[in-house]
CSV table of C-alpha atoms and ligand atoms in Angstrom, one decimal:
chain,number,residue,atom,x,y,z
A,15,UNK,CA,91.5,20.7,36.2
A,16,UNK,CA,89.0,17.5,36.2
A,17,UNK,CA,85.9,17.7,34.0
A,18,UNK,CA,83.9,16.9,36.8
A,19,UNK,CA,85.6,19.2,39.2
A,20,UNK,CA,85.2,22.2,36.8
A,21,UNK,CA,81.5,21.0,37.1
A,22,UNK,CA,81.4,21.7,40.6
A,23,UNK,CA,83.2,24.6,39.9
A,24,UNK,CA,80.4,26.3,38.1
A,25,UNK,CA,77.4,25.2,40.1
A,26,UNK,CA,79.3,26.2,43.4
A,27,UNK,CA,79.7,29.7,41.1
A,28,UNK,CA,76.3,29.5,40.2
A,29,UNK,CA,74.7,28.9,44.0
A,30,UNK,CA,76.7,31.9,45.1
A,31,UNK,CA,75.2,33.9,42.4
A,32,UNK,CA,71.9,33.4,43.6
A,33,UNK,CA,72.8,33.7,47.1
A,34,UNK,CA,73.9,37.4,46.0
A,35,UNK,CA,70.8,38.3,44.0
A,36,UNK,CA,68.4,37.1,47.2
A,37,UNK,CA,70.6,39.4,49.8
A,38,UNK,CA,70.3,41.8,47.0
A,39,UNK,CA,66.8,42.3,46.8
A,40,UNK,CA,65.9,41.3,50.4
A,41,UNK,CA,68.4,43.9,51.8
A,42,UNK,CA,65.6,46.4,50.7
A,43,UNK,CA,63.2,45.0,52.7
A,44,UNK,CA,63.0,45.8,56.4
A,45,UNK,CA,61.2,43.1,58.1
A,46,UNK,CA,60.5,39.8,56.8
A,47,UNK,CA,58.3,37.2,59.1
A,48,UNK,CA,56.7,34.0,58.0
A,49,UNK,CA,53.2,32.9,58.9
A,50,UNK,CA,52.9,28.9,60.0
A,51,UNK,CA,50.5,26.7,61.0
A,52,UNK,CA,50.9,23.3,62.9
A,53,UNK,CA,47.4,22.1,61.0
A,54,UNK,CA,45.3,23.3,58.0
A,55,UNK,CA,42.5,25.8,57.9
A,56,UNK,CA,43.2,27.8,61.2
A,57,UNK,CA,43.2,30.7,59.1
A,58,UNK,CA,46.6,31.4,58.2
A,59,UNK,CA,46.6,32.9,55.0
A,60,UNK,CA,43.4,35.2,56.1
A,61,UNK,CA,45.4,36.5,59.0
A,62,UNK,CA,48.3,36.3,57.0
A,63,UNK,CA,46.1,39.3,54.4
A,64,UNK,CA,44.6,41.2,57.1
A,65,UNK,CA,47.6,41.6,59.4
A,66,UNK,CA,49.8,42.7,56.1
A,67,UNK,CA,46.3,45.2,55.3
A,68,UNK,CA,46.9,47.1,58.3
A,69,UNK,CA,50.9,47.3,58.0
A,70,UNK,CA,49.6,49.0,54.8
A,71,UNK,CA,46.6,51.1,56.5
A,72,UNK,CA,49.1,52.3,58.8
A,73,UNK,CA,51.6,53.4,55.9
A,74,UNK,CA,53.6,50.8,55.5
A,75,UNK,CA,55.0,49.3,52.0
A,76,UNK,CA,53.9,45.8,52.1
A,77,UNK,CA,54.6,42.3,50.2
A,78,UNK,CA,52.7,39.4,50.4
A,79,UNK,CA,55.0,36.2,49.4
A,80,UNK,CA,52.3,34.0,48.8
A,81,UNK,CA,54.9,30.2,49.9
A,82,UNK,CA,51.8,28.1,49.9
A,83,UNK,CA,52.8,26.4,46.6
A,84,UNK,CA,50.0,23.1,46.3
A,85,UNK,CA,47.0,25.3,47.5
A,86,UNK,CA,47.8,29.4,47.4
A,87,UNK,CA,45.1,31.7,48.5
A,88,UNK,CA,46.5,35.0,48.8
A,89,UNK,CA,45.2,36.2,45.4
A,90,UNK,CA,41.7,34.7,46.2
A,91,UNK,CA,41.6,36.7,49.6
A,92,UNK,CA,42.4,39.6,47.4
A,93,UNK,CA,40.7,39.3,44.7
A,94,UNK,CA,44.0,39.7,42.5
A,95,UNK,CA,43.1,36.0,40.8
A,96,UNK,CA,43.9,35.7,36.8
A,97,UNK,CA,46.6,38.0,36.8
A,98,UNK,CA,49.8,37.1,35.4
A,99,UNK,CA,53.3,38.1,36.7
A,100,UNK,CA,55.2,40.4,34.3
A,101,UNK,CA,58.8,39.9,33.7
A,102,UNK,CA,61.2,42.7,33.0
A,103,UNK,CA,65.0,43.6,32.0
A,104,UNK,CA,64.7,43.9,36.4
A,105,UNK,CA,63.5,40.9,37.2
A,106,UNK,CA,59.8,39.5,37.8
A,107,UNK,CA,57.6,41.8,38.9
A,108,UNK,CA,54.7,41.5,41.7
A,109,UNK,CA,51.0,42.0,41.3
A,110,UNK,CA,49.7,45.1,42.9
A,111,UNK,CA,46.9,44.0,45.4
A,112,UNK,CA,44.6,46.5,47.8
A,113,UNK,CA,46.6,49.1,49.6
A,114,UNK,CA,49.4,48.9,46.8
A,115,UNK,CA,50.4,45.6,48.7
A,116,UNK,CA,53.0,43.6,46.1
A,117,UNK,CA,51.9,39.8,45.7
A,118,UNK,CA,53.6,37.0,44.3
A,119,UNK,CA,52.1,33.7,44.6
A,120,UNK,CA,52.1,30.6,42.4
A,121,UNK,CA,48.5,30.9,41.9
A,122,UNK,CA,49.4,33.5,39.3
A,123,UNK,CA,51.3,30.8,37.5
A,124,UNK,CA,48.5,27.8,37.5
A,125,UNK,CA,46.6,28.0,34.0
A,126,UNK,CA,43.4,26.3,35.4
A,127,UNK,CA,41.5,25.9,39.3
A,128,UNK,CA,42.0,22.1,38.1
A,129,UNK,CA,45.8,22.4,38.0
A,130,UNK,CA,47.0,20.6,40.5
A,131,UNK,CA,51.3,21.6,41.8
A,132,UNK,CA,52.8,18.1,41.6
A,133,UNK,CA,56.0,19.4,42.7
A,134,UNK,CA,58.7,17.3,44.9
A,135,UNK,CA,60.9,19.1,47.2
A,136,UNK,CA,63.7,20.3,45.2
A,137,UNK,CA,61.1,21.4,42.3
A,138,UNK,CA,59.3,23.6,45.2
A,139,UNK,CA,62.8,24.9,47.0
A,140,UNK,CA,63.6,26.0,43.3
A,141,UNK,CA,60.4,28.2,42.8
A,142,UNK,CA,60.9,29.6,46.1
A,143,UNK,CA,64.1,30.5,45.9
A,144,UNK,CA,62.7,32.1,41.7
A,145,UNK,CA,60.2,34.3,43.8
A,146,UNK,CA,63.1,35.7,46.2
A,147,UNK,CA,66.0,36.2,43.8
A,148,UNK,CA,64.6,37.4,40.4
A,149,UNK,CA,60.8,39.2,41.6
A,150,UNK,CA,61.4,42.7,41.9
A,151,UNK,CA,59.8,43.2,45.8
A,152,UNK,CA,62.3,46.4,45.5
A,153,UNK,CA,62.0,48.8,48.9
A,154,UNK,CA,59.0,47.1,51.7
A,155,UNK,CA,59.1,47.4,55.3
A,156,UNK,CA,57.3,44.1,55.8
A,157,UNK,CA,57.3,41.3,53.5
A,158,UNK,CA,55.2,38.5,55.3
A,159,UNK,CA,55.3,35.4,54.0
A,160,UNK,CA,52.4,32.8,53.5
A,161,UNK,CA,53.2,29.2,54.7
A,162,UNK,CA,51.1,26.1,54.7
A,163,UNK,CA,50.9,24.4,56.9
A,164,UNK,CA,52.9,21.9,58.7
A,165,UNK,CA,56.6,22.1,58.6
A,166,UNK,CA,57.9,20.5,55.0
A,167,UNK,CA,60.0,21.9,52.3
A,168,UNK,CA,58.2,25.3,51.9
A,169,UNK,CA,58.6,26.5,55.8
A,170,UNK,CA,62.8,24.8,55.6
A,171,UNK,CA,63.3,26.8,52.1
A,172,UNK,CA,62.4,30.3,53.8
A,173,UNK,CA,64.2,29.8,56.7
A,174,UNK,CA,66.8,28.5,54.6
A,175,UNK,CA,67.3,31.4,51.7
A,176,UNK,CA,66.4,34.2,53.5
A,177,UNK,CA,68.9,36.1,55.2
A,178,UNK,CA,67.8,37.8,58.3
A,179,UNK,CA,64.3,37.0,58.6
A,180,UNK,CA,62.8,38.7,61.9
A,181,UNK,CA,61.1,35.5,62.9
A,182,UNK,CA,58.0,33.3,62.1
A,183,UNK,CA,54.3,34.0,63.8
A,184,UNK,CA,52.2,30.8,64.6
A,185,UNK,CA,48.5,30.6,63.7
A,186,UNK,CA,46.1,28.7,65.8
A,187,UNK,CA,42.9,27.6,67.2
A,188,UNK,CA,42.1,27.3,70.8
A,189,UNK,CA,40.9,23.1,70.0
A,190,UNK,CA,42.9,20.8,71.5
A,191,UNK,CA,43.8,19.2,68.2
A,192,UNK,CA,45.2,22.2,67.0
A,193,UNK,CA,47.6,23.0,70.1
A,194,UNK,CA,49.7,19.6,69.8
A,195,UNK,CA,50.8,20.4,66.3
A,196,UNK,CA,51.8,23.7,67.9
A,197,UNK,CA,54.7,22.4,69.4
A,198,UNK,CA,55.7,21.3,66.6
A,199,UNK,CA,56.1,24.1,64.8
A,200,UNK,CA,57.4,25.5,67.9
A,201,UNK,CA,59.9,22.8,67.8
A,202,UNK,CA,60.9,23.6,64.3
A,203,UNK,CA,61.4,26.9,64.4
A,204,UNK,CA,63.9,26.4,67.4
A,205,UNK,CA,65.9,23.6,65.4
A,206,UNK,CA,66.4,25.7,62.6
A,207,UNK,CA,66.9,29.0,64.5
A,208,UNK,CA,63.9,31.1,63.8
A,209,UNK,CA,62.9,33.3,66.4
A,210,UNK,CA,58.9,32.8,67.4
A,211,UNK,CA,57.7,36.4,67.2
A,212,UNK,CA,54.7,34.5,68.6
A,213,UNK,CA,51.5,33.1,68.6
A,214,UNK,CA,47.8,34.0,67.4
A,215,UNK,CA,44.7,32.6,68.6
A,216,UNK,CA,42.3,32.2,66.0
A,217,UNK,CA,38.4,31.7,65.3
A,218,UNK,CA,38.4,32.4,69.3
A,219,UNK,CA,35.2,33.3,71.5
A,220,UNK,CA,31.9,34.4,69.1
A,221,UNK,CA,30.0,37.3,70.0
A,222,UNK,CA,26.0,36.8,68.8
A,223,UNK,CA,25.4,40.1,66.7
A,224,UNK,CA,21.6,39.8,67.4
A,225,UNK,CA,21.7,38.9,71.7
A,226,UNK,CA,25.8,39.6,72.5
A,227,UNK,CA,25.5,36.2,73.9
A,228,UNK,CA,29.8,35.0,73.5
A,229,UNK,CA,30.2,31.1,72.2
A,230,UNK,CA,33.6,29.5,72.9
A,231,UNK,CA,32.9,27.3,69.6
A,232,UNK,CA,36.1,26.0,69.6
A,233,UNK,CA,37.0,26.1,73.8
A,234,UNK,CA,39.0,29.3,74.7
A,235,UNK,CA,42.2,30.1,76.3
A,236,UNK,CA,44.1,26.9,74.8
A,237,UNK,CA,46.9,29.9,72.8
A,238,UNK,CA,47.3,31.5,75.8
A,239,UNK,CA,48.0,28.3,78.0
A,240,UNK,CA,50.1,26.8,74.7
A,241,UNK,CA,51.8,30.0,74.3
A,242,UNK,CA,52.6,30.1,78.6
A,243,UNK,CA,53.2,26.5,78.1
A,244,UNK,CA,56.1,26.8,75.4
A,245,UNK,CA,57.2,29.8,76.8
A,246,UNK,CA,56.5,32.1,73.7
A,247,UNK,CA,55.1,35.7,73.2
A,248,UNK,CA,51.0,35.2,72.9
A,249,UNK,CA,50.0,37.9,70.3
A,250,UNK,CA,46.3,37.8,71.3
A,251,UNK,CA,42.8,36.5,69.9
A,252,UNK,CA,41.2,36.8,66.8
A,253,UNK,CA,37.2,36.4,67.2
A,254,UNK,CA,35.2,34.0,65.4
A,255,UNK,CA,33.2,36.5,63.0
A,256,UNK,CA,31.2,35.2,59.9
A,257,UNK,CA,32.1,38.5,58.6
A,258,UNK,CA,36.0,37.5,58.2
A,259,UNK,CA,34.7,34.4,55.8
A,260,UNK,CA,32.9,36.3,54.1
A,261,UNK,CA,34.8,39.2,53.2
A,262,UNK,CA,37.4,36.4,52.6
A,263,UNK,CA,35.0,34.5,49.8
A,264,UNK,CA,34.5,38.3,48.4
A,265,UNK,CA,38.7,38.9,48.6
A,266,UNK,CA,38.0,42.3,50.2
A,267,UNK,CA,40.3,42.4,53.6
A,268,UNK,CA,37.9,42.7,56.9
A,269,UNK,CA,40.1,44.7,58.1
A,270,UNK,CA,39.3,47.1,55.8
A,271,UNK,CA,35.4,46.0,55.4
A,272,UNK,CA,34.7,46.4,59.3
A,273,UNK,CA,37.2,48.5,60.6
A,274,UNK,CA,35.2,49.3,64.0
A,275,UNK,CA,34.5,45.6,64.5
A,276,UNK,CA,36.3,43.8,67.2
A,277,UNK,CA,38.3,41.6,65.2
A,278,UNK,CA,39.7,44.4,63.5
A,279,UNK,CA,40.8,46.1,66.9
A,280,UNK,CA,41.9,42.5,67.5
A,281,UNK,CA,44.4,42.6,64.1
A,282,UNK,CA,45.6,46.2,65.5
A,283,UNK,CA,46.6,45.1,69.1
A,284,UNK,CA,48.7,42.2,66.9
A,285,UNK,CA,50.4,44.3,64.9
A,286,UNK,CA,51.1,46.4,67.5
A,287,UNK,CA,52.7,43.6,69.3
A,288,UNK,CA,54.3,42.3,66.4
A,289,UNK,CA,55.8,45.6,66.2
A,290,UNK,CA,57.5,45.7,69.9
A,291,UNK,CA,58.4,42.1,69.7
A,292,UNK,CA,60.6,42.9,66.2
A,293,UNK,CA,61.8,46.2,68.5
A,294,UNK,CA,60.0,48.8,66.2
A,295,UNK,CA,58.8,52.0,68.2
B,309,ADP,N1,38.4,34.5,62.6
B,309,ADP,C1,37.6,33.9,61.6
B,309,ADP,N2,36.3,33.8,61.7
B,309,ADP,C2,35.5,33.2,60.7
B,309,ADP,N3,36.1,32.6,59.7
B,309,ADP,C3,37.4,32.5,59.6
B,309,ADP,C4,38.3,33.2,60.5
B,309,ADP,N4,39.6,33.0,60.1
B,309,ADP,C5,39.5,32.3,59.0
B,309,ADP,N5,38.2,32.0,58.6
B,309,ADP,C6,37.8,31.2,57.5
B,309,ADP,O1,38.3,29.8,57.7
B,309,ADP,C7,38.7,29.2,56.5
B,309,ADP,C8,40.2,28.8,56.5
B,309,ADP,O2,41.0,30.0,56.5
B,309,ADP,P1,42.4,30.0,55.7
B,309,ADP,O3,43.0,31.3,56.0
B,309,ADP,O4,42.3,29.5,54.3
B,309,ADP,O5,43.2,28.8,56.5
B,309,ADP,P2,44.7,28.3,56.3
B,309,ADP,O6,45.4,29.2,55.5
B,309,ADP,O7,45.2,28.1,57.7
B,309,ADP,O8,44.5,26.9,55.7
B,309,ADP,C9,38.4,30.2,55.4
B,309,ADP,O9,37.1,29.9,54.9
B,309,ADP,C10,38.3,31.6,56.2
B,309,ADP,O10,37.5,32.5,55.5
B,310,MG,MG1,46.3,29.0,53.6
């Protein structure tokens, strides 16, 4: 046999490997569903925490892979920041959030807030694949999975590495801007075969606390007409609610903060339809 074809040999070996350790450990997790974006600062990673907080309010065992490698925010939102991920004999192991939610994210690898990820594809398809075969998620029945937005290397790596992933769940806002970049994301799901367990309107209608007077701040009814449009599942609305940022800054989940506002009914309906969509009764 060739030098180099022994080469190949090993890294073909070596691939297959890893391909066994992932469908290892993600075999023990029941649902897996990414959260995308078309544009930046819909509110993807906060309804991203708060719809994983009430999988774990309702009993669920919950993981949070935090794929947003140039600017996590899971551990902000949770106020997990400055921990470290342990390794073991097993494997690494997650940080324990609220609710006994499991967190990985590479925010728990950056030394500084000035450390910037310079990472090229390959770089951020490696760590990726590092928080799916060797982080010891062990049993969950929803691992949700934290995208940023846009459809580049982190969203191709997930769809690519995991096996059996329930489908992906599109975050956005009723502005015009952020409904083209919808179909996008539309788009790539379909081309790389992800089902669209569907869409979420976010930062939808406000409700003045002080005169109940509603504000469409940014228009209304553009996730619906998107969602009729591209002929996916529309999840429902998420309010506008000053609230949400704020218990966001403090990284305690709304949903747990407010749980008779309306947002939180909001999140509840979601999961709800989340749940039927994925056939869970
Ligand atoms: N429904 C909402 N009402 C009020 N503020 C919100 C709402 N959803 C998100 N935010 C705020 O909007 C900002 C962007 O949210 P974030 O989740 O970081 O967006 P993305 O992950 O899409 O970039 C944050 O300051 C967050 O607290
Ligand atoms: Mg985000």
């Amino acid at each position: 046999m060739s030098m180099q074809s022994k080469e190949v040999d090993e890294r073909l070996k070596a691939i297959k490997e890893e391909e066994k350790m992932i469908s290892a450990r993600m075999n023990k997790v029941k649902h897996k569903i990414a959260v995308m974006s078309g544009k930046g600062g819909v509110g993807k990673s906060v309804v991203t925490a708060n719809l994983a907080a009430s999988f774990a309010v309702h009993g669920h065992l919950v993981g949070i892979l935090d794929a947003d490698i140039h600017g996590p925010s899971i551990p902000k939102l949770l106020d997990i920041r400055g921990q470290m991920l342990q390794a073991g004999p097993p494997g690494i192991f997650p940080v324990f959030g609220p609710l006994r939610m499991k967190i990985v994210s590479m925010d728990f690898l950056l030394p500084s807030d000035e450390t910037p990820v310079i990472w090229r594809g390959p770089l951020k398809m490696g760590a990726i694949k590092q928080f799916l075969s060797e982080v010891v998620w062990g049993p969950l029945d929803y691992l949700l999975i934290d995208l940023p937005p846009g459809t580049g290397d982190e969203p191709l790596s997930i769809a690519q590495l995991i096996p059996r992933l329930d489908g992906v769940i599109i975050v956005t806002i009723p502005s015009e801007v952020s409904q083209i970049v919808v179909k996008r994301s539309v788009g790539f799901a379909r081309r790389v075969g992800l089902k669209v367990i569907g869409l979420i309107e976010n930062m939808s209608t406000f409700t003045c606390p002080n005169c109940g007077q509603k504000y469409d701040i940014f228009g209304s009814g553009g996730g619906r007409k998107i969602a009729e449009e591209l002929k996916v599942p529309f999840l429902g609305s998420i309010p506008l609610d000053p609230r949400i940022s704020e218990d966001s800054d403090k990284g305690t989940p709304f949903i747990i903060n407010h749980p008779e506002s309306n947002a939180t009914k909001a999140f509840e309906q979601i999961v709800e339809r989340i749940k039927e969509t994925i056939n869970i009764h």
